[in-house]
CSV table of C-alpha atoms in Angstrom, one decimal:
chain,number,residue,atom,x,y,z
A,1,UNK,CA,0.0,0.0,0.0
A,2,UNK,CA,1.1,3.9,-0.2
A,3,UNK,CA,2.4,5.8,2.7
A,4,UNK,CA,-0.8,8.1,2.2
A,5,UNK,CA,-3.3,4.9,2.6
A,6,UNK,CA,-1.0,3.4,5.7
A,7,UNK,CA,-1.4,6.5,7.1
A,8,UNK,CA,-5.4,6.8,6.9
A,9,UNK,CA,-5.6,3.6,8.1
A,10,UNK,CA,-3.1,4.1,11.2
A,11,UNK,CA,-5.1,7.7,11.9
A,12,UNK,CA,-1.4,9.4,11.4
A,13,UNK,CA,-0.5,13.0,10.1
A,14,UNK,CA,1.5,12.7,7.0
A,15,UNK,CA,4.5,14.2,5.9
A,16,UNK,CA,6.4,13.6,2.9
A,17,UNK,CA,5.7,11.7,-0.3
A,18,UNK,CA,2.5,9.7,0.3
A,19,UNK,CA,3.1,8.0,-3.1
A,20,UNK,CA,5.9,5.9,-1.5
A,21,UNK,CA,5.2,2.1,-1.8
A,22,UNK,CA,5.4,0.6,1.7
A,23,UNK,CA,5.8,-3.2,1.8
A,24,UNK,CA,6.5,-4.4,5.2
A,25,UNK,CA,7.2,-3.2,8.7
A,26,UNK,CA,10.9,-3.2,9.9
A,27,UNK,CA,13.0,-2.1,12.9
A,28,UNK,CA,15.6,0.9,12.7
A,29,UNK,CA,18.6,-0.5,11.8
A,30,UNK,CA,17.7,-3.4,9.2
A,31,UNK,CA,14.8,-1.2,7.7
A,32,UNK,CA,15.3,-0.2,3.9
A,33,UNK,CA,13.5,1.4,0.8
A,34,UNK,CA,10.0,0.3,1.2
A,35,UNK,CA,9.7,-0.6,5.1
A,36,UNK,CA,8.0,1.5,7.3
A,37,UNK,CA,9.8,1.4,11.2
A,38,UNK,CA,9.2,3.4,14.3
A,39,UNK,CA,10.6,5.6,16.8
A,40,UNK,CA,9.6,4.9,20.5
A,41,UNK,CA,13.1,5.2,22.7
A,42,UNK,CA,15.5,7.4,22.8
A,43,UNK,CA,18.2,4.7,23.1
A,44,UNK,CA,17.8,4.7,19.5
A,45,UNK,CA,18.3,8.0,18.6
A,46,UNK,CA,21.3,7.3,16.7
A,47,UNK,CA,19.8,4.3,14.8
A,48,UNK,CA,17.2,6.9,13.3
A,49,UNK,CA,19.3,9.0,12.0
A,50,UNK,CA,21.0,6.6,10.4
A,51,UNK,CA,18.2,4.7,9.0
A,52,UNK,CA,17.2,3.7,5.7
A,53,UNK,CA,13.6,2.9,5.6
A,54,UNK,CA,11.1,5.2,3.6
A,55,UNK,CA,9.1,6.4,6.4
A,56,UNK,CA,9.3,6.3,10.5
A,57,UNK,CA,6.4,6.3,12.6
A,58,UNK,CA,7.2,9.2,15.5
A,59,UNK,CA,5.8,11.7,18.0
A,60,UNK,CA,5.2,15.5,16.7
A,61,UNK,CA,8.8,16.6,18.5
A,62,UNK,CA,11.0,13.9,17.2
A,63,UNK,CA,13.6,15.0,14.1
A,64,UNK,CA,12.9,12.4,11.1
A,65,UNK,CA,15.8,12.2,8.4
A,66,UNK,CA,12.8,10.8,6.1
A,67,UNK,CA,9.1,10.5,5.7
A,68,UNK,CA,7.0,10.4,8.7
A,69,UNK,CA,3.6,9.1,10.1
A,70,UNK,CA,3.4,11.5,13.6
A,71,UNK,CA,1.4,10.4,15.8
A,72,UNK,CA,0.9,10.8,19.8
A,73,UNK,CA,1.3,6.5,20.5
A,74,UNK,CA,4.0,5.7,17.8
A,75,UNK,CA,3.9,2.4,19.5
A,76,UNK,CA,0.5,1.8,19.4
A,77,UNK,CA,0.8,2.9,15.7
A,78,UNK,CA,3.5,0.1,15.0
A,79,UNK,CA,1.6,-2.5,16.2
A,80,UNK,CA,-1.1,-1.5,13.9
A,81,UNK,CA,1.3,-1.5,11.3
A,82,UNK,CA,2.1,-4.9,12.1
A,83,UNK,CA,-1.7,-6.2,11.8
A,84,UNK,CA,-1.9,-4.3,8.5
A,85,UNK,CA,1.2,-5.1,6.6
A,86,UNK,CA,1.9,-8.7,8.4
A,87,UNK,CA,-1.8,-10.5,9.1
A,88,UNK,CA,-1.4,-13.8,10.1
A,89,UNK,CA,-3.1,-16.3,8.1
A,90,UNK,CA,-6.1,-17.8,9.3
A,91,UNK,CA,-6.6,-22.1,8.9
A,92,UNK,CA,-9.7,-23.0,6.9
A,93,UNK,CA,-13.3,-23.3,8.6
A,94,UNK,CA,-14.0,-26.7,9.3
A,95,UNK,CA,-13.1,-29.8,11.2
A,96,UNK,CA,-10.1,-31.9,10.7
A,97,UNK,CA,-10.9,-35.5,9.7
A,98,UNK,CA,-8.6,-36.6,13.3
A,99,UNK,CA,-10.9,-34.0,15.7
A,100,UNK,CA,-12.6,-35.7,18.1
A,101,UNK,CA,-15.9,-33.9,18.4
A,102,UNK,CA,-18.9,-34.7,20.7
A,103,UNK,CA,-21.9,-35.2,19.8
A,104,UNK,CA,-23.4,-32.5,22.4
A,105,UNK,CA,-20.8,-30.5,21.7
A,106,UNK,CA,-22.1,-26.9,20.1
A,107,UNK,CA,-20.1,-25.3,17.2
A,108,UNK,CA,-20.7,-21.6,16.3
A,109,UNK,CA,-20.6,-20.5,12.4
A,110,UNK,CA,-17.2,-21.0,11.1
A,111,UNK,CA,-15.2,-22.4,13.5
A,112,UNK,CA,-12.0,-24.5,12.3
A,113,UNK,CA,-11.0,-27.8,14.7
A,114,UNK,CA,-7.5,-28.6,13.8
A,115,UNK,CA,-5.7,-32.1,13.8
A,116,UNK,CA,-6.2,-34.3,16.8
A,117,UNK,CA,-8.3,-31.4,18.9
A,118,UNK,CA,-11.2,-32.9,21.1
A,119,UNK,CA,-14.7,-31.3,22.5
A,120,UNK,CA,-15.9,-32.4,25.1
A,121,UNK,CA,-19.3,-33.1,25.7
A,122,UNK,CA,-21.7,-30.2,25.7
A,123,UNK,CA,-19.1,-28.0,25.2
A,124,UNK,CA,-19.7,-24.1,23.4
A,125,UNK,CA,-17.7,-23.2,21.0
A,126,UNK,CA,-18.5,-19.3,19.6
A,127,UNK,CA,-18.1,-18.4,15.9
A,128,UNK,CA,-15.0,-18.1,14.0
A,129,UNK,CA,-12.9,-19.5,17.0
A,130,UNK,CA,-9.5,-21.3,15.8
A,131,UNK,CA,-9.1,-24.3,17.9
A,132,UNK,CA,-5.6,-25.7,16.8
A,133,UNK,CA,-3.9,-29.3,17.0
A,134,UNK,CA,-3.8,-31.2,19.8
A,135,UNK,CA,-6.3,-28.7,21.7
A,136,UNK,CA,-8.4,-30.0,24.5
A,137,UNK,CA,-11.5,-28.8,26.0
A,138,UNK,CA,-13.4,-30.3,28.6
A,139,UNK,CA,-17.1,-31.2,29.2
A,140,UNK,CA,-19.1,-28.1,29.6
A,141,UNK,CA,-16.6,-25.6,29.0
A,142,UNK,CA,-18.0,-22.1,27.2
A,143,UNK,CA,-15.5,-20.6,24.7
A,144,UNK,CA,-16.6,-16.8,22.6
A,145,UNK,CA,-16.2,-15.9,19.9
A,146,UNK,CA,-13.0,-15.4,17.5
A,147,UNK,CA,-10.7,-16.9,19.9
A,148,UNK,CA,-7.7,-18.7,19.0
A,149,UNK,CA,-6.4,-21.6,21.4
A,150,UNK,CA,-3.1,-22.7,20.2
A,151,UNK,CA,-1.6,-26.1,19.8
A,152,UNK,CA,-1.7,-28.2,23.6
A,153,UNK,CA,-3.8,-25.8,25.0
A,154,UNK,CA,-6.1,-27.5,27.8
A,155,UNK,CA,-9.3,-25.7,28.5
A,156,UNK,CA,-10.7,-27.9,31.4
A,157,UNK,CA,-14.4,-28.7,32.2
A,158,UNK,CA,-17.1,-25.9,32.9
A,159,UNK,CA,-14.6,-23.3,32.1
A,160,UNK,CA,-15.5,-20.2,30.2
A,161,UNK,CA,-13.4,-17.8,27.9
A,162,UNK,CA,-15.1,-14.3,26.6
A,163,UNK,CA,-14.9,-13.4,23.3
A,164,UNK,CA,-11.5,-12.9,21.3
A,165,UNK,CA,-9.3,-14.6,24.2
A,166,UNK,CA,-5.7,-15.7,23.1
A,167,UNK,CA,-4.0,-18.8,24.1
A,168,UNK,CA,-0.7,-20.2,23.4
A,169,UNK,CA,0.3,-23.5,23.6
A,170,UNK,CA,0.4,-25.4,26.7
A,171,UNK,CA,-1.3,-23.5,28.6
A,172,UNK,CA,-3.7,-24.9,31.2
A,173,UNK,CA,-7.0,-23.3,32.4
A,174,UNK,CA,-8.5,-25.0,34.9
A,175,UNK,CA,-6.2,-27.4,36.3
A,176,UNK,CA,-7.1,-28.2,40.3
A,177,UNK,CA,-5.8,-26.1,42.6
A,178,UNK,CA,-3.5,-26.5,45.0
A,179,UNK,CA,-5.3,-27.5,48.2
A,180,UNK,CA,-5.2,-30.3,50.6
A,181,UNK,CA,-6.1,-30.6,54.7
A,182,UNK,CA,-4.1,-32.9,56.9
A,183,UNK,CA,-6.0,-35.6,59.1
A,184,UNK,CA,-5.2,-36.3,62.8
A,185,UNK,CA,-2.1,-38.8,61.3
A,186,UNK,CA,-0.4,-36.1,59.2
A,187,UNK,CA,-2.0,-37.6,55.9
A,188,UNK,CA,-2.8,-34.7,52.9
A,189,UNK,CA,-6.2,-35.0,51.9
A,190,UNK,CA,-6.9,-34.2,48.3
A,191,UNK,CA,-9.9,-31.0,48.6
A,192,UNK,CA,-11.8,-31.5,45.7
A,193,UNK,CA,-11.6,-28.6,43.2
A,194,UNK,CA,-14.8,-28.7,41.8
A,195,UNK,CA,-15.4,-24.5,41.2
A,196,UNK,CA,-14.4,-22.8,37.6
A,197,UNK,CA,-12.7,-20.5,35.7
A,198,UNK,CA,-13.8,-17.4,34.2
A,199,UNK,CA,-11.6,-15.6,31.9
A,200,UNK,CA,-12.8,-12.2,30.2
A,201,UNK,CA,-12.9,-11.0,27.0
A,202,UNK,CA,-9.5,-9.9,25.4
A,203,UNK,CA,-7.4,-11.7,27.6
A,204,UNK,CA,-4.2,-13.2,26.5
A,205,UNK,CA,-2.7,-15.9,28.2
A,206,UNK,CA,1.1,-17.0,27.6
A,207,UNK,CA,2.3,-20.1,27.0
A,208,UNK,CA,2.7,-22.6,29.9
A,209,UNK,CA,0.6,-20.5,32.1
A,210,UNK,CA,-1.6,-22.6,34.9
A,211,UNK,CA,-4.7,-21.0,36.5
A,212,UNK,CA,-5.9,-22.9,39.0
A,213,UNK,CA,-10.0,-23.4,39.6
A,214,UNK,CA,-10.3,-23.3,43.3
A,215,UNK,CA,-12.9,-25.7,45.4
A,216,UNK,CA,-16.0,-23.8,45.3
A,217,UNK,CA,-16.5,-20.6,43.4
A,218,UNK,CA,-14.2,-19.0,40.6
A,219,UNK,CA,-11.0,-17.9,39.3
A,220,UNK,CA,-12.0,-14.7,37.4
A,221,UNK,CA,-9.5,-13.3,35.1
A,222,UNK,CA,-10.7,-9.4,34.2
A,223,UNK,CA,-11.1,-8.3,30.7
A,224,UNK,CA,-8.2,-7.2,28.5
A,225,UNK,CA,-5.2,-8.8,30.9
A,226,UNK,CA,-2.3,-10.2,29.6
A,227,UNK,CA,-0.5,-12.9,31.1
A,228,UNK,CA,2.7,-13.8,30.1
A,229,UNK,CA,4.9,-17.4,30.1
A,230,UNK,CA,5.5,-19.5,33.0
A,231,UNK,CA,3.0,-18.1,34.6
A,232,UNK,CA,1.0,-19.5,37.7
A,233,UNK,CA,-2.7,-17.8,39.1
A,234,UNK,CA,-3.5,-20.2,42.3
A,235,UNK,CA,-7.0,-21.3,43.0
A,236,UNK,CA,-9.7,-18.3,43.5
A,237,UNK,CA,-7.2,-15.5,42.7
A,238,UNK,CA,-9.5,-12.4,41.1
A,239,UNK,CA,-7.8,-10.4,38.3
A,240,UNK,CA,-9.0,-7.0,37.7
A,241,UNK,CA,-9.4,-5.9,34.5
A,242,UNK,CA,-6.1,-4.8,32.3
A,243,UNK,CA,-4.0,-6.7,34.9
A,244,UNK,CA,-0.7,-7.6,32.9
A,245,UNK,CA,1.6,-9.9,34.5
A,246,UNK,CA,5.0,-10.6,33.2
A,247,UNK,CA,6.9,-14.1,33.0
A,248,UNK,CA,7.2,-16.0,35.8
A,249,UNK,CA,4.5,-14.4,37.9
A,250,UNK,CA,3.1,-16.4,40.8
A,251,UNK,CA,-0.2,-15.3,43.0
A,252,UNK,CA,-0.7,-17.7,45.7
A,253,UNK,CA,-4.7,-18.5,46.0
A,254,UNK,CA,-7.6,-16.1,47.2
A,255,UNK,CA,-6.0,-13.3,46.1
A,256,UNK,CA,-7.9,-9.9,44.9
A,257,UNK,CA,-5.5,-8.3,42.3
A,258,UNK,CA,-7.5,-4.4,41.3
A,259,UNK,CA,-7.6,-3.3,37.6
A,260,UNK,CA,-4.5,-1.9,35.8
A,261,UNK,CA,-1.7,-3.4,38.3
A,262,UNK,CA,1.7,-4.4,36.7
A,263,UNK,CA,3.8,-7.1,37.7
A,264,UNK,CA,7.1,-7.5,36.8
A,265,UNK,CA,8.8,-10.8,35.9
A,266,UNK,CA,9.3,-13.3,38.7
A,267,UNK,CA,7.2,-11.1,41.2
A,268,UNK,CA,5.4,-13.8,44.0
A,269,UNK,CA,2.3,-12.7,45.9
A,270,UNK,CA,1.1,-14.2,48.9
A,271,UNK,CA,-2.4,-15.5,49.4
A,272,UNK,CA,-5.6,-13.9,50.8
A,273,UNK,CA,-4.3,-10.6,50.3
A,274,UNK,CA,-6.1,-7.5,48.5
A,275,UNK,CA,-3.6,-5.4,46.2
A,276,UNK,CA,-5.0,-2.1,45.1
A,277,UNK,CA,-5.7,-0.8,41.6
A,278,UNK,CA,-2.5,0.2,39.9
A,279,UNK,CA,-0.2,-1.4,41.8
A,280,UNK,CA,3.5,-1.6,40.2
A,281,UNK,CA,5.9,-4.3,41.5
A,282,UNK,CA,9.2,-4.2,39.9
A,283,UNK,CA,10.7,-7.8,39.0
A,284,UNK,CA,11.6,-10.6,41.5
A,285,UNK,CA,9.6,-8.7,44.4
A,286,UNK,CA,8.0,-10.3,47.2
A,287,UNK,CA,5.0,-9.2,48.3
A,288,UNK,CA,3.8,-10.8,51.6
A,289,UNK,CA,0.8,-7.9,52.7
A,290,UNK,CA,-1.8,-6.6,50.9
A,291,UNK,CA,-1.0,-3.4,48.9
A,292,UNK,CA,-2.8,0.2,48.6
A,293,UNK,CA,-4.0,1.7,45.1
A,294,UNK,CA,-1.1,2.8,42.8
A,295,UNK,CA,1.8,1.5,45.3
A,296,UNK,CA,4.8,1.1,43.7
A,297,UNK,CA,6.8,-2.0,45.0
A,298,UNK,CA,10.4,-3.6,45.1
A,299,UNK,CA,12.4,-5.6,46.6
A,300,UNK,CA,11.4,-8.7,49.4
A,301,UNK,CA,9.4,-7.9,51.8
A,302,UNK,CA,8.4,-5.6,49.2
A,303,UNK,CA,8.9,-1.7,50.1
A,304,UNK,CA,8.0,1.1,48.7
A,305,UNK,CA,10.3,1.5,45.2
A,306,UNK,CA,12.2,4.7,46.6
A,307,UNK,CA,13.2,3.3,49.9
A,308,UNK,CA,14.1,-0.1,48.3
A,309,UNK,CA,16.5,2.0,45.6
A,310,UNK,CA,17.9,3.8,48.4
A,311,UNK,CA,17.9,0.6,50.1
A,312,UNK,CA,19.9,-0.9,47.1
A,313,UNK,CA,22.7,1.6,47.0
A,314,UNK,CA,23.1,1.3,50.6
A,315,UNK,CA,23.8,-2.6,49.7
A,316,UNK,CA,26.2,-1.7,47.9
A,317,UNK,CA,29.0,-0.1,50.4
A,318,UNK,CA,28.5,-2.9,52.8
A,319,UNK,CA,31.9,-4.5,52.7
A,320,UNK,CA,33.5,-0.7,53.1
A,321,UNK,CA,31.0,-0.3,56.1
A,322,UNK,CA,32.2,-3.3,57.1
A,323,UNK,CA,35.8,-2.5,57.2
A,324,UNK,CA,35.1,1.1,58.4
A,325,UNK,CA,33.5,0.2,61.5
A,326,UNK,CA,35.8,-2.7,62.3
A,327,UNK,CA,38.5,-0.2,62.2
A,328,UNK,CA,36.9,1.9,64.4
A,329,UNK,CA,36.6,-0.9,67.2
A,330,UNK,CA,40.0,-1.5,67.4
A,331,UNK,CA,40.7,2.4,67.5
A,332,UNK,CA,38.2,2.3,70.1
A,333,UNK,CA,39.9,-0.5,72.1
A,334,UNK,CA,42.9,1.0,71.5
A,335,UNK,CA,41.7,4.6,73.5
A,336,UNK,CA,39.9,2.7,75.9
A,337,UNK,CA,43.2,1.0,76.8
A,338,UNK,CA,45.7,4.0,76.7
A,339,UNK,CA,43.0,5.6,79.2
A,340,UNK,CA,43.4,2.9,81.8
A,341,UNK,CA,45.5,3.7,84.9
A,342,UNK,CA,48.6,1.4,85.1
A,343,UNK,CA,49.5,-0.5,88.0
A,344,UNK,CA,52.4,1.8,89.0
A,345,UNK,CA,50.0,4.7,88.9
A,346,UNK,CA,47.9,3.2,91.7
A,347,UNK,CA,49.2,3.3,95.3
A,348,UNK,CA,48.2,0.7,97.9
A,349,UNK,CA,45.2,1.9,99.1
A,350,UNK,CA,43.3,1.8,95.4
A,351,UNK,CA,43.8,5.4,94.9
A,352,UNK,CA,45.8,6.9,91.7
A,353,UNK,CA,48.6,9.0,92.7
């Protein structure tokens, strides 16, 4: 397409030739006659000015050496870009001749079943989903419309996706949760998990993931989240909507996370706790209490970001601490022991001379 109809499409302000022939979407460096790339960080200020593509997607303030698209969410704009110049190919409507369907099992208008999937009985599936190989969904499960499960996913029994909900592969919604109670000779009892999982519209959920359906009730996952890799939700955990969490996130069971919170790879949170709406954790922190609105976290027991950098830098001159105040003990025991009267300064009766 021309620059002139990327930019219509993308919303941008146009300047330069619009008659230029964009092909493809690249980043700064590799980019070359034809590509459209983007400007986002100022790290790469020295890449832009050197680049080569025809056109660069950029805030109002930002020098381009060639035709830009200006816009106030460059970013935002090159992901668009993305979903315009690279669409990912959709598989065919249909069933594969391997799928194992049920019989009570309800398909919506143009869904496609790929190679060795199976639906379980009385299972929902909403239109135009993409159910991909080796995809399992249990009995009763709901899934909306146009969402794509990729291959291994495992959507367990009775639970329900929105519409548009992502899934990559091996990722497992539904899976028991963690829970047993220990009888009078130390045996674990298994606690049936018999509750669900409800996962909102425009959720993504990254490959690998587990979220756990608790006893009674329901894991509920808030609309427009995105969850990362490796990551694990215990059972009953509530997600507020636009909750991202990065890889390696783990939230212990009965926890109440509020809209918008962030949490950084690796963060753990304790269970039964409430944290606020907006919360940021940086990665690795450790958050054993519940959290305000819009704190902003590091560190284990997480503490509130500034203290923990100060915190940090403080870590940091330990060893010359170290060596400072043991020098200052024996200095100290030095004095102390030049101050002491001597022997021959003390006559017989215990007084000094």
């Amino acid at each position: 397409m021309t620059l002139r109809e990327l930019a219509d499409l993308l919303g941008c302000r146009l300047e330069g030739d619009g008659d230029l022939l964009i092909t493809r979407v690249a980043d700064l460096a590799s980019a070359g006659p034809g590509d459209v790339t983007f400007f986002f960080n100022p790290k790469y200020a020295r890449a832009l000015a050197e680049t080569r593509a025809s056109a660069v997607i950029a805030a109002d303030d930002v020098p381009v050496p060639v035709a830009a698209l200006r816009t106030r969410e460059p970013y935002v704009a090159f992901a668009r870009a993305l979903a315009l110049l690279h669409p990912q190919a959709a598989p065919p409507a249909g069933l594969h001749p391997t799928a194992v369907i049920d019989p009570t099992a309800v398909l919506g208008e143009d869904v496609s079943v790929g190679p060795y999937a199976c639906v379980g009985a009385a299972a929902v599936v909403g239109a135009r989903t993409s159910i991909r190989a080796h995809v399992t969904i249990g009995n009763g499960a709901v899934i909306g419309d146009d969402c794509l499960l990729h291959p291994h996913v495992s959507v367990r029994e009775r639970v329900t996706l929105g519409h548009r909900v992502v899934v990559q592969d091996h990722a497992v919604i539904g899976s028991d949760g963690f829970g047993f109670a220990a009888d009078a000779t130390g045996t674990m009892i298994k606690i049936p998990q018999v509750g669900t999982v409800v996962v909102g519209d425009d959720v993504e959920i990254g490959v690998s993931t587990a979220i756990d359906r608790p006893p009674i009730g329901a894991t509920v996952i808030g609309a427009g989240s995105k969850i990362d890799n490796l990551v694990q939700i215990g059972h009953g955990v509530e997600l507020g909507e636009r909750v991202i969490l990065v890889s390696q996130v783990g939230i212990a069971g009965s926890t109440s996370v509020g809209a918008g919170t962030i949490l950084a790879g690796q963060v753990g949170v304790a269970g039964h706790l409430t944290i606020g709406k907006g919360v940021r954790a940086t990665a690795q922190t450790g958050i054993p209490n519940s959290l305000p609105d819009k704190a902003f976290v590091s560190g284990y027991p997480a503490i509130d970001n500034r203290d923990w950098l100060k915190a940090s830098a403080i870590f940091r001159t330990l060893p010359a601490l170290r060596k400072q105040v043991a020098d200052l003990q024996r200095r100290l025991v030095t004095l102390e022991g030049a101050a002491t009267p001597s022997a021959a300064d003390v006559d017989e009766s215990g007084s000094e001379r």
